[in-house]
PDB file of C-alpha atoms in Angstrom:
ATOM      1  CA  UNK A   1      63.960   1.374 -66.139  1.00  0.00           C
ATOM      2  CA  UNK A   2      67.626   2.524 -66.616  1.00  0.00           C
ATOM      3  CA  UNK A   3      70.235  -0.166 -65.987  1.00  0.00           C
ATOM      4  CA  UNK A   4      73.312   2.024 -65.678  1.00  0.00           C
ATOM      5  CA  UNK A   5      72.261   3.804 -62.703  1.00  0.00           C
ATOM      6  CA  UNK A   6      75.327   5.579 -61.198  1.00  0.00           C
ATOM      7  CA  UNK A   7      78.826   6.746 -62.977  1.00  0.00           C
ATOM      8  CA  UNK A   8      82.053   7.877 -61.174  1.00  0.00           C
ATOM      9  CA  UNK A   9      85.388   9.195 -61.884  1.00  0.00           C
ATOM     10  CA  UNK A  10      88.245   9.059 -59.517  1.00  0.00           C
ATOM     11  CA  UNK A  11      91.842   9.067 -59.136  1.00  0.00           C
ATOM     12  CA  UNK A  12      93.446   5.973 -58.294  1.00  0.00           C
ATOM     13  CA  UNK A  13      96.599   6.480 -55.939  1.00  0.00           C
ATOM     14  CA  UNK A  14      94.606   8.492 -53.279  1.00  0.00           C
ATOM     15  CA  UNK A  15      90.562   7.594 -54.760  1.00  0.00           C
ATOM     16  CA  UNK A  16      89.812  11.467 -54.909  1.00  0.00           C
ATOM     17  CA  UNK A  17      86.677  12.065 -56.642  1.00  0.00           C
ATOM     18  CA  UNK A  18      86.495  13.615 -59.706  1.00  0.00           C
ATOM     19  CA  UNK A  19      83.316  13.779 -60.652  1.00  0.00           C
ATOM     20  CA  UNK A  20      80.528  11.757 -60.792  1.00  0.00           C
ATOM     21  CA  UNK A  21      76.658  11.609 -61.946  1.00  0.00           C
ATOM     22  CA  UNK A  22      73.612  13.662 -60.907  1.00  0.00           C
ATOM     23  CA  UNK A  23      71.294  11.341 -58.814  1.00  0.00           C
ATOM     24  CA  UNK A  24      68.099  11.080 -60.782  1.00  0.00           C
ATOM     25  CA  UNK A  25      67.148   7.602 -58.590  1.00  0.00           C
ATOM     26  CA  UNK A  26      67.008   6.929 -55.235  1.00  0.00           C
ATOM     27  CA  UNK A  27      66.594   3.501 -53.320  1.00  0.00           C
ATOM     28  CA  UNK A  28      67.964   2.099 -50.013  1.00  0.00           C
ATOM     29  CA  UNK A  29      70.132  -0.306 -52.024  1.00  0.00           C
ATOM     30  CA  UNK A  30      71.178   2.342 -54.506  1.00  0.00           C
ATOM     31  CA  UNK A  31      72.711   4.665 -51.938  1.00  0.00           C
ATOM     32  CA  UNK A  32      74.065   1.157 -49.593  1.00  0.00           C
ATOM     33  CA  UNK A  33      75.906   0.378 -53.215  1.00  0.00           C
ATOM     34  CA  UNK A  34      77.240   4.039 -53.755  1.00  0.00           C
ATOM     35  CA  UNK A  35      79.106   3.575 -50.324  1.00  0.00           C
ATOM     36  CA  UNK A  36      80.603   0.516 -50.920  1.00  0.00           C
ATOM     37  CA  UNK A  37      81.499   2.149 -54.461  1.00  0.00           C
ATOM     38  CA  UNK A  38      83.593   4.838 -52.061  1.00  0.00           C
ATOM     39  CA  UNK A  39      84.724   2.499 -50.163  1.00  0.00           C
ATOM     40  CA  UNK A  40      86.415   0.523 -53.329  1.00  0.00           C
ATOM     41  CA  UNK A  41      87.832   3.412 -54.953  1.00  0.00           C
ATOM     42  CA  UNK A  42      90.002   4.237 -52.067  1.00  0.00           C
ATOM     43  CA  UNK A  43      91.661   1.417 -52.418  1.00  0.00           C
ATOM     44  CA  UNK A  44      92.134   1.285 -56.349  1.00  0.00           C
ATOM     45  CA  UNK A  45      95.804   0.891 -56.374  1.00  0.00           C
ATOM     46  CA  UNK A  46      94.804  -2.426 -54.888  1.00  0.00           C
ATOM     47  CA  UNK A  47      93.129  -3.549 -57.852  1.00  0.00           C
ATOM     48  CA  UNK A  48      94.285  -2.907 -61.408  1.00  0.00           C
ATOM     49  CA  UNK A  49      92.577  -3.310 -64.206  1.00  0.00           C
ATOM     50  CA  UNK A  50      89.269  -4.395 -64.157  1.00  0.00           C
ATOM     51  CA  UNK A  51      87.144  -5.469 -61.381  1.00  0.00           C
ATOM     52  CA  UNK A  52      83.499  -6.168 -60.656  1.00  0.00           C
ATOM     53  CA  UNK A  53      81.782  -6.229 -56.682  1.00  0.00           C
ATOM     54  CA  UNK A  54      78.419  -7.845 -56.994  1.00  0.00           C
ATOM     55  CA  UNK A  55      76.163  -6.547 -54.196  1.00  0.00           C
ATOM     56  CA  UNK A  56      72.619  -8.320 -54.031  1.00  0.00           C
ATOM     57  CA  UNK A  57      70.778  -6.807 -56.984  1.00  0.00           C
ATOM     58  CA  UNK A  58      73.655  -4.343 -57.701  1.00  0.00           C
ATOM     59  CA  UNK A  59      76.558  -4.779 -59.134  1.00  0.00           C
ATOM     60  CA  UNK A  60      79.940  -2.441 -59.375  1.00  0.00           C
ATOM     61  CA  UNK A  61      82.456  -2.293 -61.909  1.00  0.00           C
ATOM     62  CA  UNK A  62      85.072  -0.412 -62.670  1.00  0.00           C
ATOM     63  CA  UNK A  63      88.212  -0.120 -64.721  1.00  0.00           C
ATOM     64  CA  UNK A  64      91.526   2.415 -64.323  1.00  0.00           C
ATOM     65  CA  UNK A  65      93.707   4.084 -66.858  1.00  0.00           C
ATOM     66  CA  UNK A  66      96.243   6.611 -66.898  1.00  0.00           C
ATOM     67  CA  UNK A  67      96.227   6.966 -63.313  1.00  0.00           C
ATOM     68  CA  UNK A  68      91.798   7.738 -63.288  1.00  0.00           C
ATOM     69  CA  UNK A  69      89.596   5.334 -62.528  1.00  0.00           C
ATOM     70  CA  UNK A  70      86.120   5.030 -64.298  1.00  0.00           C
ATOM     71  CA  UNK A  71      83.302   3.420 -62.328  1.00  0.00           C
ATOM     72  CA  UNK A  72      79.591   2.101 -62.308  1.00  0.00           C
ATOM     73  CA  UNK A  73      76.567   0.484 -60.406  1.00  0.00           C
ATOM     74  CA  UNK A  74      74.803  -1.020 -62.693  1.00  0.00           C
ATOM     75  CA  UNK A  75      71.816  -3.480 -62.311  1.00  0.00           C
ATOM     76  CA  UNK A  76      72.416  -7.626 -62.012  1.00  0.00           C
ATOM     77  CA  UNK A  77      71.449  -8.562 -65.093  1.00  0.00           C
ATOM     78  CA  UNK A  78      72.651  -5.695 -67.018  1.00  0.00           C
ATOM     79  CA  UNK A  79      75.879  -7.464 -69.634  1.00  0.00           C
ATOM     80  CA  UNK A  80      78.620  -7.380 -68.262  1.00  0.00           C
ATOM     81  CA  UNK A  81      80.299  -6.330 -71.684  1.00  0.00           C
ATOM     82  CA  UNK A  82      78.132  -3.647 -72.186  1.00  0.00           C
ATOM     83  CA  UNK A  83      79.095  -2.230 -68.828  1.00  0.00           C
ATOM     84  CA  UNK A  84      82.866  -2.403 -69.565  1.00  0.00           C
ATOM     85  CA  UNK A  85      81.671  -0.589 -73.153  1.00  0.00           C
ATOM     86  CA  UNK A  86      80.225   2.574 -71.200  1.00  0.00           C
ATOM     87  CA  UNK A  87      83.549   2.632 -68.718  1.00  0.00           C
ATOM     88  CA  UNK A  88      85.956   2.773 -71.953  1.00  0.00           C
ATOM     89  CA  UNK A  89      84.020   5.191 -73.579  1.00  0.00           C
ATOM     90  CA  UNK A  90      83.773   7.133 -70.429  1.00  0.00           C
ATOM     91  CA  UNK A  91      87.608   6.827 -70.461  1.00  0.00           C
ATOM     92  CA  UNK A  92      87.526   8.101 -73.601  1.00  0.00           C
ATOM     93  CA  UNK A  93      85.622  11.319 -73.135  1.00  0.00           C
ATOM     94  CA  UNK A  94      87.252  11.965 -69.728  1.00  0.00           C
ATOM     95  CA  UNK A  95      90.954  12.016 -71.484  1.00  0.00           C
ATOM     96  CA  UNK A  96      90.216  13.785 -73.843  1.00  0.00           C
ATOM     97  CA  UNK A  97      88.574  16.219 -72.108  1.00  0.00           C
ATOM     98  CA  UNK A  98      91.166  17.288 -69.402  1.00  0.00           C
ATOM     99  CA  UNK A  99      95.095  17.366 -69.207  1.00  0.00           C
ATOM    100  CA  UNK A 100      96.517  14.124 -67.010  1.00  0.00           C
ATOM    101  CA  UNK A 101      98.852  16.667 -65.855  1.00  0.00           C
ATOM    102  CA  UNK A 102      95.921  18.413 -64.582  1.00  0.00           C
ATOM    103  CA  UNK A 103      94.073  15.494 -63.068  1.00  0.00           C
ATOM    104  CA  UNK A 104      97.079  14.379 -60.872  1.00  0.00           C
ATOM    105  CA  UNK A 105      97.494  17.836 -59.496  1.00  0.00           C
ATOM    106  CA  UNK A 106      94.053  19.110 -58.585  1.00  0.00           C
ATOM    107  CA  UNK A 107      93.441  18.695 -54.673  1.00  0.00           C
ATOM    108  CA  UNK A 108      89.517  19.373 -54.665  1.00  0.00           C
ATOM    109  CA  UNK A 109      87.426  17.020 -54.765  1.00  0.00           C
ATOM    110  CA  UNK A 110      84.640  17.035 -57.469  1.00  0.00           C
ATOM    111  CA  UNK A 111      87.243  19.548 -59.889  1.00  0.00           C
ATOM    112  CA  UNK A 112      85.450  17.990 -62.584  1.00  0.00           C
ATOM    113  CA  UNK A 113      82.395  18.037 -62.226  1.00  0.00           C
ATOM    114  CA  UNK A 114      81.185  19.492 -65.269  1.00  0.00           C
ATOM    115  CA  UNK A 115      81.669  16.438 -66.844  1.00  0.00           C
ATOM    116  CA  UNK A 116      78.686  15.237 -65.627  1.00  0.00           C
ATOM    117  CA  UNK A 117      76.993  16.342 -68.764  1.00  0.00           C
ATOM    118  CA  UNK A 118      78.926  14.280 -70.771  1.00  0.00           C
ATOM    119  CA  UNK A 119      78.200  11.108 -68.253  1.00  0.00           C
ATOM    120  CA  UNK A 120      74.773  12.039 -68.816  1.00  0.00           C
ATOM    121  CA  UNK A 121      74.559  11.968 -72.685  1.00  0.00           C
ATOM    122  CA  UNK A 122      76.194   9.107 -72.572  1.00  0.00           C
ATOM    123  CA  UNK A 123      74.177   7.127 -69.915  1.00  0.00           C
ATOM    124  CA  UNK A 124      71.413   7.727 -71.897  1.00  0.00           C
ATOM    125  CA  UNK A 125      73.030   6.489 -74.965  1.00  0.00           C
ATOM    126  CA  UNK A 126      73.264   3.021 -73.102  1.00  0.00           C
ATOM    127  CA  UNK A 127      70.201   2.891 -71.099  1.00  0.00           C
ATOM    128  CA  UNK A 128      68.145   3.207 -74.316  1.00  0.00           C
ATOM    129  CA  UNK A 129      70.165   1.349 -76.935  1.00  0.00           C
ATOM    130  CA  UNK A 130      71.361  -2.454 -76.612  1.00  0.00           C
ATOM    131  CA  UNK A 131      74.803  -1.203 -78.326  1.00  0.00           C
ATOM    132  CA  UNK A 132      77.464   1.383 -77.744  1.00  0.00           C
ATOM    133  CA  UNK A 133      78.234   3.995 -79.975  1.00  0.00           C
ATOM    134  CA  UNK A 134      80.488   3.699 -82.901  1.00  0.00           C
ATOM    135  CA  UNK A 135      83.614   4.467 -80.939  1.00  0.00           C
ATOM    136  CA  UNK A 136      83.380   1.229 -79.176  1.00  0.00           C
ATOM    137  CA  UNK A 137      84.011  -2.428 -80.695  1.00  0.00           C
ATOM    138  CA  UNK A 138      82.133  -4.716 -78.324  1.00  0.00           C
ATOM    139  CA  UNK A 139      83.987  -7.426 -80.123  1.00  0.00           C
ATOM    140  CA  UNK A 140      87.117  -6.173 -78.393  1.00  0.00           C
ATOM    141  CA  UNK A 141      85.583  -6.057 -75.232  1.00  0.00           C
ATOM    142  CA  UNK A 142      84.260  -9.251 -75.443  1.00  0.00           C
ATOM    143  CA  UNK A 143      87.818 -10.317 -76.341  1.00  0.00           C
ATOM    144  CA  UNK A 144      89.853  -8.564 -73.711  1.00  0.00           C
ATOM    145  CA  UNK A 145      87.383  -9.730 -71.189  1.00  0.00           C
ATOM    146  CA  UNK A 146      87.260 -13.718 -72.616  1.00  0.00           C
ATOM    147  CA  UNK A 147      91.421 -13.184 -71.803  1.00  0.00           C
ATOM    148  CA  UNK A 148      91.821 -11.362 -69.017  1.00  0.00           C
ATOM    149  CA  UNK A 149      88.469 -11.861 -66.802  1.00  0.00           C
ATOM    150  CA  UNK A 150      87.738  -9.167 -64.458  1.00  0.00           C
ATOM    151  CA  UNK A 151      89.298  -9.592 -60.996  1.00  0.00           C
ATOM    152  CA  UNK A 152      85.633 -10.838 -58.583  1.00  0.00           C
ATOM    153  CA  UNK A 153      85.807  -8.441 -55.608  1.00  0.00           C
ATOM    154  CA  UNK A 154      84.983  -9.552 -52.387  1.00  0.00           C
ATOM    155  CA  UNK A 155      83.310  -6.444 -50.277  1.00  0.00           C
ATOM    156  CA  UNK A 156      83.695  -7.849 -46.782  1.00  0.00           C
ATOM    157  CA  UNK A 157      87.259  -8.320 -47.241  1.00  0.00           C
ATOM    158  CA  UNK A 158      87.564  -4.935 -48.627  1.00  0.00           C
ATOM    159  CA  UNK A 159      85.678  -3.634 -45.749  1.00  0.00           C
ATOM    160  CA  UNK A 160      88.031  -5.368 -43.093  1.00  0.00           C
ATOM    161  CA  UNK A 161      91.274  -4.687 -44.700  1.00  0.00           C
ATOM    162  CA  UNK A 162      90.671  -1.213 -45.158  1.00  0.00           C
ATOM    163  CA  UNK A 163      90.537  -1.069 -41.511  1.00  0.00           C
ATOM    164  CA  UNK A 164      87.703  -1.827 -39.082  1.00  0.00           C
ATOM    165  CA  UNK A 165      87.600   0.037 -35.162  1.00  0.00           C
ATOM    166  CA  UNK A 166      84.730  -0.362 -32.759  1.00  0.00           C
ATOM    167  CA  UNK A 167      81.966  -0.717 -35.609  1.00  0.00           C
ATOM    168  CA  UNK A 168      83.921   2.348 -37.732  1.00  0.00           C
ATOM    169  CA  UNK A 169      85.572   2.324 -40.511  1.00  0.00           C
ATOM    170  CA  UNK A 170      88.418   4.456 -41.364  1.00  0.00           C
ATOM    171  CA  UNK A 171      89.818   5.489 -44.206  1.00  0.00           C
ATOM    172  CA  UNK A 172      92.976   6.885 -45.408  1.00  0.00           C
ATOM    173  CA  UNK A 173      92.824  10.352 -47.090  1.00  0.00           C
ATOM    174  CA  UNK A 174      91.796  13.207 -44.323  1.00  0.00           C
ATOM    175  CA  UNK A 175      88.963  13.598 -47.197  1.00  0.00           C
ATOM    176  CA  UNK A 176      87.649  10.670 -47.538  1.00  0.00           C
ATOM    177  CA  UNK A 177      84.199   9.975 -46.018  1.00  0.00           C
ATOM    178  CA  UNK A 178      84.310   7.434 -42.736  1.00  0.00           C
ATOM    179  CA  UNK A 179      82.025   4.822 -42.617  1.00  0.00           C
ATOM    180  CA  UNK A 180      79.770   3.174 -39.422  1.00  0.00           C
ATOM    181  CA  UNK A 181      77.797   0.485 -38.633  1.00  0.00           C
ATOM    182  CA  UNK A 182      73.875   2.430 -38.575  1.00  0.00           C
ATOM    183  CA  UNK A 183      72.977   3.735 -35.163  1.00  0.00           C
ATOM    184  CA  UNK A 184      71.434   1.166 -32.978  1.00  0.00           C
ATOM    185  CA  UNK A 185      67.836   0.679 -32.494  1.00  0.00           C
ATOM    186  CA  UNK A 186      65.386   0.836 -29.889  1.00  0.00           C
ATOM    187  CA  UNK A 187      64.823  -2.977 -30.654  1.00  0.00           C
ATOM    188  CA  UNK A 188      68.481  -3.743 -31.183  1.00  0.00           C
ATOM    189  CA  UNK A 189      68.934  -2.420 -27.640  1.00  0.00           C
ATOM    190  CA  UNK A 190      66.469  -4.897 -26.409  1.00  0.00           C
ATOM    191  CA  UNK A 191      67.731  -7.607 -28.475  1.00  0.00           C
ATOM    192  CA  UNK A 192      71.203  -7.681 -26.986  1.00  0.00           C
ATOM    193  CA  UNK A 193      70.169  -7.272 -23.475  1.00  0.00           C
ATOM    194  CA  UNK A 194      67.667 -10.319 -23.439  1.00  0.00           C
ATOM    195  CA  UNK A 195      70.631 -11.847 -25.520  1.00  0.00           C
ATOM    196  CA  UNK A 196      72.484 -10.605 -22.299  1.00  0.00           C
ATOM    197  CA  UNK A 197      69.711 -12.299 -19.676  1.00  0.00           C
ATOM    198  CA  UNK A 198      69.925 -15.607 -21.746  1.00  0.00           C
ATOM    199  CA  UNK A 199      73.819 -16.058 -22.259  1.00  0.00           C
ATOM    200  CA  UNK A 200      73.372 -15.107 -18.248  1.00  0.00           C
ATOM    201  CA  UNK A 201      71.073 -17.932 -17.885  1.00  0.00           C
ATOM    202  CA  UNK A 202      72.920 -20.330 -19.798  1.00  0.00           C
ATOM    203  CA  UNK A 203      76.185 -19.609 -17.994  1.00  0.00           C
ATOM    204  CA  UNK A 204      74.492 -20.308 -14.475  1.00  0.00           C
ATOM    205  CA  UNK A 205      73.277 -23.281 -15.658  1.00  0.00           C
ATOM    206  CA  UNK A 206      76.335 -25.019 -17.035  1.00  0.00           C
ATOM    207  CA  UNK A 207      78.962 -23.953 -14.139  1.00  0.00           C
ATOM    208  CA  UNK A 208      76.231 -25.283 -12.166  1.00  0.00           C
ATOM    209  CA  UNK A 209      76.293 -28.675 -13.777  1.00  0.00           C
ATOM    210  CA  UNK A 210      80.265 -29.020 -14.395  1.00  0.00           C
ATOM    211  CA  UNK A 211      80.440 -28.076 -10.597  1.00  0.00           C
ATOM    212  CA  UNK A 212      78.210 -30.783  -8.929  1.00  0.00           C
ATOM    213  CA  UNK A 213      76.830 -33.240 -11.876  1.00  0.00           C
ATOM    214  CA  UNK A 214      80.076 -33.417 -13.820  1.00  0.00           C
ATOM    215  CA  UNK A 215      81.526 -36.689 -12.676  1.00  0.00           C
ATOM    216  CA  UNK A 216      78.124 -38.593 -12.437  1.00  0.00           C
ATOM    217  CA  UNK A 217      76.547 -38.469 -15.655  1.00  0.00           C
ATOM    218  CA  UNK A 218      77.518 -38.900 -19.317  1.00  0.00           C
ATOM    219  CA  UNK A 219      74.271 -36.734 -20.094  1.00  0.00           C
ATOM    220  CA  UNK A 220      74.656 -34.044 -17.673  1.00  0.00           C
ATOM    221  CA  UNK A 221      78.390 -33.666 -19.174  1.00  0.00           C
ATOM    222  CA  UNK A 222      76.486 -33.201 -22.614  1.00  0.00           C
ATOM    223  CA  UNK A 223      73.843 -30.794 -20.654  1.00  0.00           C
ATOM    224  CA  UNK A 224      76.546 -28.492 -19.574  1.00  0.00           C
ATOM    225  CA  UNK A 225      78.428 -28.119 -22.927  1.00  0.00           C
ATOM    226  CA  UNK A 226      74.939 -27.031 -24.551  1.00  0.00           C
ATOM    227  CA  UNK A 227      74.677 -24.449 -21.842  1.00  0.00           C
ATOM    228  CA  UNK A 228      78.215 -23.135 -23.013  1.00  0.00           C
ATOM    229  CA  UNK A 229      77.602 -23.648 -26.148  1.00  0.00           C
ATOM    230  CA  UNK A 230      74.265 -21.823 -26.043  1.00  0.00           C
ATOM    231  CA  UNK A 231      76.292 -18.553 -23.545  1.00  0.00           C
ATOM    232  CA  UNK A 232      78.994 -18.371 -26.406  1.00  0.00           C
ATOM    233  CA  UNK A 233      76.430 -18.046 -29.102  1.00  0.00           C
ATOM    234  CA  UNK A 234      74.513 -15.639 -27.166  1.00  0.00           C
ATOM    235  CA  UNK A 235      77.857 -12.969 -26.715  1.00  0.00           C
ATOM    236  CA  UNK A 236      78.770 -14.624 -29.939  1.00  0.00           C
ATOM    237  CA  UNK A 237      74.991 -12.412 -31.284  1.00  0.00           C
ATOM    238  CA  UNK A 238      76.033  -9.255 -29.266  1.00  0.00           C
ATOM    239  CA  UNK A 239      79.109  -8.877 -30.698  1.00  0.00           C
ATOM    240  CA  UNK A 240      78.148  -9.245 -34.039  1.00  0.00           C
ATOM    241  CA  UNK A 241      75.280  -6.666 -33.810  1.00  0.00           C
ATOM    242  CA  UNK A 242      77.858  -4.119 -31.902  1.00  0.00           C
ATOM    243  CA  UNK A 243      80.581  -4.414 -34.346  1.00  0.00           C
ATOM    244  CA  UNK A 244      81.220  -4.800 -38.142  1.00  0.00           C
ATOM    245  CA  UNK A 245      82.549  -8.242 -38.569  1.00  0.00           C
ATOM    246  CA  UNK A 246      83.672 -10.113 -41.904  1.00  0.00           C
ATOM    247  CA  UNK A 247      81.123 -12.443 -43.486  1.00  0.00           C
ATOM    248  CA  UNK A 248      78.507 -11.322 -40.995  1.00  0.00           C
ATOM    249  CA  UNK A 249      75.619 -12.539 -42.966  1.00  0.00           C
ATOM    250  CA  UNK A 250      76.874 -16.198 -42.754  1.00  0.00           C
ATOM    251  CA  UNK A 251      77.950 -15.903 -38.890  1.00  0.00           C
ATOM    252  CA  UNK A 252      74.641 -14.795 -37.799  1.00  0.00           C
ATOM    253  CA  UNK A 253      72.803 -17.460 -38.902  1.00  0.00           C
ATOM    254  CA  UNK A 254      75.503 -20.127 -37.986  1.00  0.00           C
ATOM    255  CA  UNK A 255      75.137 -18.194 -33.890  1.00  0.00           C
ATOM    256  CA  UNK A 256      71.349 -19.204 -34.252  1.00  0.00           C
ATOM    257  CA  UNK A 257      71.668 -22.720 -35.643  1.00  0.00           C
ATOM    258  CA  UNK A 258      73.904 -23.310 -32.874  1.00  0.00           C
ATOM    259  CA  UNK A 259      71.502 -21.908 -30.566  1.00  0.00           C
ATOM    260  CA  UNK A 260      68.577 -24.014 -31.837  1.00  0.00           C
ATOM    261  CA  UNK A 261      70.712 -26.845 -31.893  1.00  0.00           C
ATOM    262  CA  UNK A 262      71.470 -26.820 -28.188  1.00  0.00           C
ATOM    263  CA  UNK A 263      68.163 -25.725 -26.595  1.00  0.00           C
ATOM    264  CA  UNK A 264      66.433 -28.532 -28.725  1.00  0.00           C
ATOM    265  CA  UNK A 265      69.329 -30.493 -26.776  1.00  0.00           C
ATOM    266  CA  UNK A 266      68.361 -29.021 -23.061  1.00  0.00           C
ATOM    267  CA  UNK A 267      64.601 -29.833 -23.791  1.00  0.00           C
ATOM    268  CA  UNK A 268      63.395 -31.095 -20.430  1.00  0.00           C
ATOM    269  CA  UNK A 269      65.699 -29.499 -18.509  1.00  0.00           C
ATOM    270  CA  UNK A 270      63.855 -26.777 -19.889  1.00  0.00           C
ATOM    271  CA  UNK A 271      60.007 -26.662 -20.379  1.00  0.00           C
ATOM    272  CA  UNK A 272      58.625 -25.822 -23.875  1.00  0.00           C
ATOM    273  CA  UNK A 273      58.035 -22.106 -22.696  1.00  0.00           C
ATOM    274  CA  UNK A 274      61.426 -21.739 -21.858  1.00  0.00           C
ATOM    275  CA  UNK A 275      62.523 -22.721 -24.977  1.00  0.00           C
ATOM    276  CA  UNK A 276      60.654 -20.320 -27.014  1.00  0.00           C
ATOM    277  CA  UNK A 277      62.060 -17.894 -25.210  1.00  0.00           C
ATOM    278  CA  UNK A 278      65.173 -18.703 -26.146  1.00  0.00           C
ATOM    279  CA  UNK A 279      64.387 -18.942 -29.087  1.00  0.00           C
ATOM    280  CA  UNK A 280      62.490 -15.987 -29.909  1.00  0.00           C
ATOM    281  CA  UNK A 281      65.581 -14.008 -28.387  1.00  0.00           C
ATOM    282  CA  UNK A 282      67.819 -15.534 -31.006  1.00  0.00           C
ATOM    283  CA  UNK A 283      66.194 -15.035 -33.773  1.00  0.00           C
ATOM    284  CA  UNK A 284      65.257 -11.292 -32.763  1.00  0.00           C
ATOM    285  CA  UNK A 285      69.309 -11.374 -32.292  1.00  0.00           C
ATOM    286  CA  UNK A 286      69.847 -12.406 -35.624  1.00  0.00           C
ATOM    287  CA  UNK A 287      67.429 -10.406 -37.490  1.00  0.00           C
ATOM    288  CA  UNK A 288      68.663  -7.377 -36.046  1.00  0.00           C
ATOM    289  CA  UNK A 289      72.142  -8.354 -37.024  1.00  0.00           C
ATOM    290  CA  UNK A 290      71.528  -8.401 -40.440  1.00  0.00           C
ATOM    291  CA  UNK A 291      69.559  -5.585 -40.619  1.00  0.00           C
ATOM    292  CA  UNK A 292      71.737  -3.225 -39.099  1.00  0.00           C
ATOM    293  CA  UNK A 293      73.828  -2.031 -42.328  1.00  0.00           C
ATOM    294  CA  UNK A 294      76.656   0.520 -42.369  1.00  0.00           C
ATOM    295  CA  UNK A 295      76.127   4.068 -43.361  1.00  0.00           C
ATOM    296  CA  UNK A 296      78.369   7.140 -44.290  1.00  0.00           C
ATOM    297  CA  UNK A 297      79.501   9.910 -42.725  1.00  0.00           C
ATOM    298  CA  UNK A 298      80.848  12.307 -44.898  1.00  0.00           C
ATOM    299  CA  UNK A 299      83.513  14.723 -43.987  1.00  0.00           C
ATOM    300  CA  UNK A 300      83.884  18.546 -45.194  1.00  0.00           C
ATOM    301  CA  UNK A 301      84.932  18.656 -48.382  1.00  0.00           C
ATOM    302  CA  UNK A 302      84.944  22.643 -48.168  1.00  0.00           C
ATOM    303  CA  UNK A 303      83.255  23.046 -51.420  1.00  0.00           C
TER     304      UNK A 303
END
């Protein structure tokens, strides 16, 4: 199985691509990681140097020279080193195969795409050898990267700060590709309106407490902030499965802890049916929230 899976080339103060790899592998987290790739190298300027975005399984790295950047999704437990070996030598071959006058003054993207054949040779080089070629010294890899670590890249944070508008993203450059949160589902539909018929529910229930039980009862005044509680969490779930939110994998399951938390609280003012209910509806909820994933849109390029 190759380990170097994807290579790309772009420039760094507007992310134009300049070429990249032929796709010989294709897997839901594959083409999830190429987007956050895109997504990264329209920001480059951001990030000089070297830099590394793990992503589940995946991870990204990338380095920038002379105004290119050189990029990579390689697999988790694929060295580190190794990885920065194949950018430099990419580097290499890239410089010395174009002007940098040239580079900084084409306007379409993919200008270089030829160069794919020499990403190729050299992919292969990597993914069936356990050391670069001779024009590398891994022992000044290792060295650079012992002194100056590579800068960890968080991905939500890139994802927010590059902008974030009713579950789109949008980027910069008129041709970059915009980014979305996947279209909703069937089941997503039906998760947010029972999420809708339960915050409902809970709502009633605690303006109905604070309004006549408030004053008499230390446990009723408990009662009605688990109701609250429970309709925050519940619009608290619809938003997050509408919209693209920062650290979204760790709110999700914090909106259904809460949730179990306070309907194992209102246990026998609800019966045990009730509960599941409530329940089942939040963990639907949060299950579709972290399944929903962004995709990409890509623009005209006109090539």
């Amino acid at each position: 199985m190759s380990m170097i899976l994807f290579a790309y080339v772009a420039r760094v103060k507007d992310g134009l691509p300049l070429s990249a790899s032929t796709d010989f592998e294709y897997s839901t987290e594959l083409q999830e990681c190429k987007m956050h790739l895109k997504i990264v190298s329209k920001m480059l300027g951001q990030f000089p140097g070297r830099g590394t975005v793990k992503n589940n399984q995946l991870h990204i790295h990338f380095t920038s020279s002379q105004g290119v950047a050189y990029m990579t999704i390689c697999c988790s437990y694929y060295p580190t080193t190794m990885a920065y070996c194949f950018l430099e030598e990419l580097g290499m071959e890239f410089v010395s195969s174009f002007e940098v006058a040239k580079i900084q003054l084409v306007s379409r993207p993919y200008a270089f795409l030829e160069f794919d054949n020499v990403i190729q040779k050299i992919k292969w080089h990597y993914n069936h050898s356990n050391r670069p070629s001779l024009k590398i010294s891994v022992t000044n890899i290792q060295r650079e990267l012992k002194v100056t670590p590579p800068r960890q890249v968080n991905l939500d944070d890139i994802v927010v700060s590059n902008g974030t508008l009713n579950g789109h993203l949008h980027l910069c450059s008129g041709s970059a590709p915009s980014y979305r949160l996947e279209i909703v589902s069937a089941l997503g539909i039906l998760s947010v309106i029972l999420n809708i018929v339960c915050g409902a529910l809970n709502l009633i229930r605690g303006v109905h407490l604070i309004e006549h039980n408030f004053q008499d009862s230390n446990e009723e005044k408990g009662s009605a902030v688990a109701f609250l509680v429970a309709f925050i969490s519940c619009a608290f779930q619809c938003y997050l499965y509408l919209f693209y939110v920062s650290a979204r994998t760790i709110k999700a399951p914090v909106a259904l802890v809460l949730l179990f938390i306070c309907n194992l609280y209102l246990f026998g003012l609800r019966n045990i049916w009730q509960i599941f209910f409530h329940l089942g509806v939040a963990c639907l909820s949060t299950q579709q929230i972290l399944s929903r994933r962004m995709t990409e849109r890509l623009a005209d390029c006109g090539v």
